[in-house]
Coordinates of C-alpha atoms and ligand atoms in Angstrom, one line a residue:
M1 CA 120.8 62.9 23.0
E2 CA 122.4 62.3 19.5
A3 CA 120.8 64.2 17.0
F4 CA 119.9 61.0 14.9
F5 CA 118.1 59.4 17.5
R6 CA 115.6 62.2 18.6
A7 CA 112.5 59.8 19.8
Q8 CA 110.9 60.9 23.1
K9 CA 109.5 58.9 25.5
P10 CA 107.5 57.5 26.7
I11 CA 107.8 55.3 23.9
D12 CA 105.1 51.8 23.9
L13 CA 106.3 49.4 21.6
H14 CA 103.8 46.6 21.3
L15 CA 100.2 47.9 20.5
H16 CA 97.2 46.1 17.8
S17 CA 95.0 47.8 16.0
N18 CA 92.4 46.3 13.9
V19 CA 94.7 44.8 11.9
S20 CA 94.7 42.2 13.4
D21 CA 92.9 41.9 16.6
G22 CA 92.9 45.0 18.5
T23 CA 89.5 47.5 18.0
D24 CA 90.8 50.4 17.4
T25 CA 91.7 51.5 13.9
P26 CA 95.6 52.3 13.2
A27 CA 95.1 55.9 13.6
E28 CA 92.6 55.5 16.3
V29 CA 95.6 53.5 18.1
V30 CA 97.8 56.1 17.5
R31 CA 95.5 58.5 19.1
A32 CA 94.4 56.7 22.0
A33 CA 98.5 56.0 22.8
H34 CA 98.9 60.1 22.1
A35 CA 96.1 61.1 24.9
A36 CA 97.7 57.9 27.4
G37 CA 101.3 60.6 26.8
V38 CA 103.0 58.4 24.3
R39 CA 105.1 59.5 22.3
T40 CA 107.3 56.7 21.0
M41 CA 105.0 53.5 19.8
A42 CA 105.7 50.9 17.8
L43 CA 102.3 48.9 16.1
T44 CA 102.9 45.2 16.0
D45 CA 99.1 43.7 14.7
H46 CA 99.9 39.5 14.6
D47 CA 101.4 38.2 11.2
T48 CA 101.1 42.0 9.2
T49 CA 102.9 44.7 8.3
A50 CA 98.9 45.9 6.9
G51 CA 98.3 49.1 9.2
W52 CA 101.9 50.4 9.1
A53 CA 101.1 53.1 6.6
E54 CA 98.2 54.6 8.6
A55 CA 99.8 54.4 12.2
A56 CA 102.5 55.9 10.9
A57 CA 100.6 59.2 8.6
E58 CA 98.5 60.1 12.7
C59 CA 102.7 59.8 14.1
S60 CA 103.6 62.1 11.9
R61 CA 101.0 64.3 12.2
L62 CA 100.7 64.2 16.3
D63 CA 104.1 64.8 16.6
M64 CA 105.0 61.2 18.2
T65 CA 107.6 58.5 16.3
F66 CA 106.6 56.1 14.9
I67 CA 108.6 52.2 14.5
G68 CA 108.0 49.9 12.3
G69 CA 106.9 46.5 14.5
M70 CA 104.4 42.7 13.8
E71 CA 104.1 40.3 17.0
I72 CA 104.5 37.1 14.8
T73 CA 103.0 33.8 15.7
A74 CA 106.5 31.1 16.7
R75 CA 106.2 27.7 18.0
G76 CA 108.3 26.7 21.1
A77 CA 110.8 23.8 21.4
R78 CA 107.6 21.6 23.8
G79 CA 105.3 22.9 20.8
G80 CA 103.6 25.8 22.9
G81 CA 102.8 28.4 21.0
V82 CA 105.5 32.2 22.1
H83 CA 105.0 35.2 20.2
M84 CA 108.1 37.0 18.5
L85 CA 108.2 40.8 18.1
A86 CA 109.7 42.1 15.3
Y87 CA 111.1 46.0 15.2
L88 CA 112.5 47.6 12.1
F89 CA 112.9 44.7 9.6
D90 CA 112.2 45.1 5.7
P91 CA 108.2 44.5 5.6
E92 CA 109.0 43.6 2.3
E93 CA 111.8 40.6 2.3
G94 CA 110.7 37.8 0.8
E95 CA 110.7 34.9 3.0
L96 CA 109.7 36.3 6.1
L97 CA 106.5 37.7 4.8
A98 CA 106.3 34.2 3.1
A99 CA 106.2 32.6 6.5
V100 CA 104.0 35.6 7.7
N101 CA 101.4 34.8 5.3
N102 CA 100.9 31.2 5.8
T103 CA 100.4 32.1 9.6
L104 CA 98.1 34.4 8.6
D105 CA 96.5 32.3 5.5
A106 CA 96.4 29.2 8.2
R107 CA 94.4 31.0 10.7
I108 CA 91.1 30.5 8.8
P109 CA 90.8 27.0 8.7
R110 CA 91.6 26.9 11.9
L111 CA 89.6 29.4 13.0
Q112 CA 86.6 27.6 10.6
E113 CA 87.1 24.9 12.9
M114 CA 87.4 25.6 16.6
T115 CA 83.2 27.5 15.0
E116 CA 82.4 24.1 14.3
R117 CA 83.4 22.4 17.1
L118 CA 81.7 25.4 18.8
A119 CA 78.8 25.2 17.0
D120 CA 78.0 21.8 18.0
D121 CA 77.2 23.4 21.9
F122 CA 76.4 27.1 21.0
D123 CA 74.5 28.7 18.5
I124 CA 77.8 30.4 16.4
T125 CA 78.1 30.6 13.3
W126 CA 81.9 31.3 11.0
D127 CA 79.7 34.3 9.5
D128 CA 79.1 35.3 13.4
V129 CA 82.9 35.1 13.3
L130 CA 83.6 36.5 10.9
A131 CA 82.0 39.8 11.4
E132 CA 84.1 40.5 14.4
S133 CA 87.7 40.7 12.1
D134 CA 87.6 43.6 10.4
G135 CA 91.6 42.4 9.4
K136 CA 92.9 40.5 7.9
S137 CA 94.9 38.8 10.3
I138 CA 92.1 36.8 12.5
G139 CA 92.4 35.0 16.1
R140 CA 90.9 34.0 19.0
P141 CA 89.9 37.1 19.9
H142 CA 87.7 37.4 17.3
L143 CA 85.8 34.5 18.0
A144 CA 85.4 35.4 21.5
S145 CA 83.9 38.3 20.6
A146 CA 81.8 36.2 18.6
M147 CA 80.6 34.2 21.1
I148 CA 79.9 37.0 23.8
R149 CA 77.3 38.6 21.1
R150 CA 76.0 35.4 21.2
G151 CA 75.9 35.9 24.6
H152 CA 77.5 32.6 25.6
A153 CA 80.8 34.2 27.3
T154 CA 79.9 37.0 29.1
D155 CA 83.9 38.9 28.4
T156 CA 87.4 38.0 26.9
D157 CA 88.7 35.7 30.2
D158 CA 85.1 33.9 29.8
F159 CA 86.2 33.0 26.9
F160 CA 89.6 32.0 27.7
E161 CA 89.0 30.9 30.8
R162 CA 86.0 28.3 31.6
I163 CA 85.3 28.4 27.4
V164 CA 87.8 27.9 25.0
T165 CA 90.7 26.8 27.2
K166 CA 93.5 25.1 25.4
D167 CA 92.4 21.5 27.3
S168 CA 89.1 22.4 26.0
K169 CA 87.6 19.9 23.6
Y170 CA 87.4 23.4 21.1
Y171 CA 90.8 24.6 21.3
I172 CA 93.3 24.1 18.2
S173 CA 96.6 25.4 18.7
S174 CA 97.8 28.3 16.7
P175 CA 100.1 27.7 13.9
G176 CA 103.4 29.3 13.2
I177 CA 107.0 28.8 12.5
D178 CA 109.9 27.4 14.7
V179 CA 110.8 30.6 17.6
R180 CA 114.3 30.0 16.0
D181 CA 113.6 29.9 12.3
V182 CA 111.5 33.2 13.2
I183 CA 114.4 35.4 14.8
R184 CA 117.0 34.0 11.5
L185 CA 113.8 35.6 9.6
V186 CA 113.2 38.1 11.4
R187 CA 117.6 38.5 11.1
Q188 CA 117.3 38.0 7.7
A189 CA 115.1 40.9 6.7
G190 CA 117.3 43.1 9.2
G191 CA 114.9 43.6 12.4
V192 CA 115.3 43.1 15.7
A193 CA 113.7 40.3 17.3
I194 CA 112.0 40.6 20.5
T195 CA 109.8 37.6 23.0
A196 CA 106.6 39.3 23.7
H197 CA 105.7 38.4 27.0
P198 CA 107.8 36.0 27.5
V199 CA 106.7 34.0 31.2
G200 CA 102.8 35.6 30.6
R201 CA 100.7 32.3 30.4
H202 CA 103.2 29.3 31.6
S203 CA 104.6 28.9 35.1
H204 CA 107.8 27.2 34.2
V205 CA 111.4 29.1 34.6
M206 CA 113.3 28.7 31.3
P207 CA 115.8 26.3 31.6
R208 CA 119.7 27.7 30.1
E209 CA 120.2 24.9 27.1
H210 CA 116.5 26.2 26.3
M211 CA 117.8 30.2 26.3
L212 CA 121.2 29.2 25.0
A213 CA 119.6 27.9 21.5
L214 CA 117.6 31.6 21.4
K215 CA 121.1 32.9 21.2
A216 CA 122.6 30.7 19.6
A217 CA 119.4 31.3 17.0
G218 CA 120.1 34.7 17.0
L219 CA 117.0 36.5 20.0
H220 CA 117.6 40.2 20.8
G221 CA 115.9 40.4 24.1
F222 CA 112.6 40.2 25.7
E223 CA 109.3 42.1 26.9
L224 CA 110.4 42.0 30.4
G225 CA 107.6 45.1 31.1
H226 CA 104.4 43.6 30.1
R227 CA 101.0 43.2 32.5
E228 CA 101.2 39.1 32.0
N229 CA 104.7 38.7 33.5
K230 CA 104.4 39.1 37.2
K231 CA 101.7 36.0 36.8
N232 CA 105.0 34.5 37.3
P233 CA 107.6 35.8 39.3
E234 CA 110.4 33.2 39.3
G235 CA 109.9 33.2 35.5
L236 CA 111.0 36.9 35.6
A237 CA 113.6 36.7 37.9
A238 CA 115.2 33.5 35.6
L239 CA 114.8 36.0 31.8
T240 CA 116.2 39.1 34.3
G241 CA 119.1 37.1 35.0
Y242 CA 119.5 35.8 31.6
A243 CA 118.7 39.5 29.9
A244 CA 122.0 40.9 32.4
E245 CA 124.6 37.5 31.9
F246 CA 123.7 37.8 28.1
D247 CA 123.6 42.0 27.2
L248 CA 119.9 41.5 25.9
I249 CA 117.8 44.5 25.2
V250 CA 114.8 44.7 27.3
T251 CA 112.0 46.2 27.0
G252 CA 108.3 46.8 28.8
S253 CA 104.8 47.3 26.4
S254 CA 101.2 48.1 26.5
D255 CA 100.0 45.0 24.5
Y256 CA 97.2 47.8 23.7
H257 CA 94.5 46.0 21.9
G258 CA 91.6 48.7 22.5
T259 CA 89.0 47.0 24.6
R260 CA 89.4 43.5 23.5
K261 CA 91.9 42.9 26.4
P262 CA 92.4 46.2 30.4
N263 CA 95.8 47.0 28.5
R264 CA 95.9 50.8 28.2
P265 CA 98.8 52.4 26.3
G266 CA 102.1 53.6 28.1
E267 CA 101.2 51.0 31.3
F268 CA 105.2 49.8 30.5
Q269 CA 107.2 51.8 29.2
T270 CA 110.5 51.4 26.8
E271 CA 113.7 52.9 28.0
P272 CA 116.0 55.1 25.2
E273 CA 119.0 54.1 25.4
M274 CA 116.9 50.1 24.9
L275 CA 115.2 51.9 22.2
K276 CA 117.9 53.3 21.0
R277 CA 119.9 49.8 20.7
I278 CA 117.3 48.2 18.9
I279 CA 117.7 51.2 16.4
D280 CA 121.9 50.7 15.6
E281 CA 121.1 46.5 15.8
S282 CA 118.5 47.0 12.9
T283 CA 118.9 47.3 9.6
G284 CA 115.2 46.7 7.0
Y285 CA 114.1 49.9 8.7
A286 CA 114.6 53.4 9.9
P287 CA 111.9 55.1 12.5
I288 CA 109.8 57.5 11.1
Y289 CA 110.8 60.8 13.3
P290 CA 108.5 63.5 14.1
E291 CA 109.3 66.3 10.9
S292 CA 110.8 69.6 13.5
Ligands
AMP1 P1 95.3 32.9 18.6 O1 96.5 33.6 17.8 O2 94.4 32.9 17.7 O3 95.5 31.9 19.3 O4 94.7 34.0 19.9 C1 95.7 34.8 20.8 C2 96.0 35.8 20.9 O5 94.6 35.2 22.1 C3 96.8 36.6 22.0 O6 97.1 38.0 21.1 C4 95.4 37.3 23.0 O7 95.0 39.0 22.2 C5 94.5 36.6 23.4 N1 94.8 35.6 23.9 C6 95.5 34.9 24.3 N2 94.8 34.1 25.4 C7 94.2 34.9 26.6 C8 94.2 34.8 27.4 N3 93.5 34.3 28.2 N4 93.5 36.3 28.1 C9 92.6 37.2 26.8 N5 93.4 37.5 25.5 C10 94.2 36.1 25.6
ZN2 ZN1 96.0 40.4 20.0
FE3 FE1 101.3 38.2 22.4
FE4 FE1 100.4 42.0 21.9

């Protein structure tokens, strides 16, 4: 392998810290990944890069390669939520930064309103929810933890599947801009845009015109290796076909959230040649390789 590409396998490009809705500090995420054998990792907190410095320092200490990442909350063509993984973009680029900061700001009144709706039926307060969030990127998982702590839900799945389902009166969709605009902003910031868990929580197969629109907007690829994709084999087969046809970048990653999800670091991995394409196609930020 060329001297400039020194990332070691296994490669996991999707992990969350308590800067968003994981339960580990950024340094603890790196240690958990290292303990699981991972040697190259991206920290991808929701709509924030606030954990990069701490994670990069711990990666250096453990001789791991650090890839700057973020999972951007977006809206798809049908108005549903889409998560876009962005890699190696300039974290200071103004337009992208403004967009994700808007999303972060909008998360607060949304969660407050959901908490108020739940408070009509359950003993739960906004302070309970705030007590669950160490970072500034707050979301439904923090509300889930507060409900579990209060004894209203047995675990995260119980919260999402029994209480705050998408058609329940408690649910409010997440904020975020159109997925095509997210892709343009990530590219403008020199980054690479990969749709996270692209077939996970719904049963539909992506129509061809939808794929063409994403391609035209500049989408780089799909996270095909992710435990949630297994729930929709037809959808996954369609995206696998599109990836081959359009020569897209394909990744695999864990989506580790500490104790909030069963996902373990390294449970899905990205092939080195795919990471090399991400590095080659990005201009906003460089991987941080081990010293030696
Ligand atoms: P939010 O952005 O506030 O809508 O929260 C989205 C986050 O909630 C995702 O990143 C997941 O980590 C988590 N989540 C969404 N749906 C589920 C689910 N069915 N089970 C467990 N976690 C979920
Ligand atoms: Zn999350
Ligand atoms: Fe996600
Ligand atoms: Fe995620």
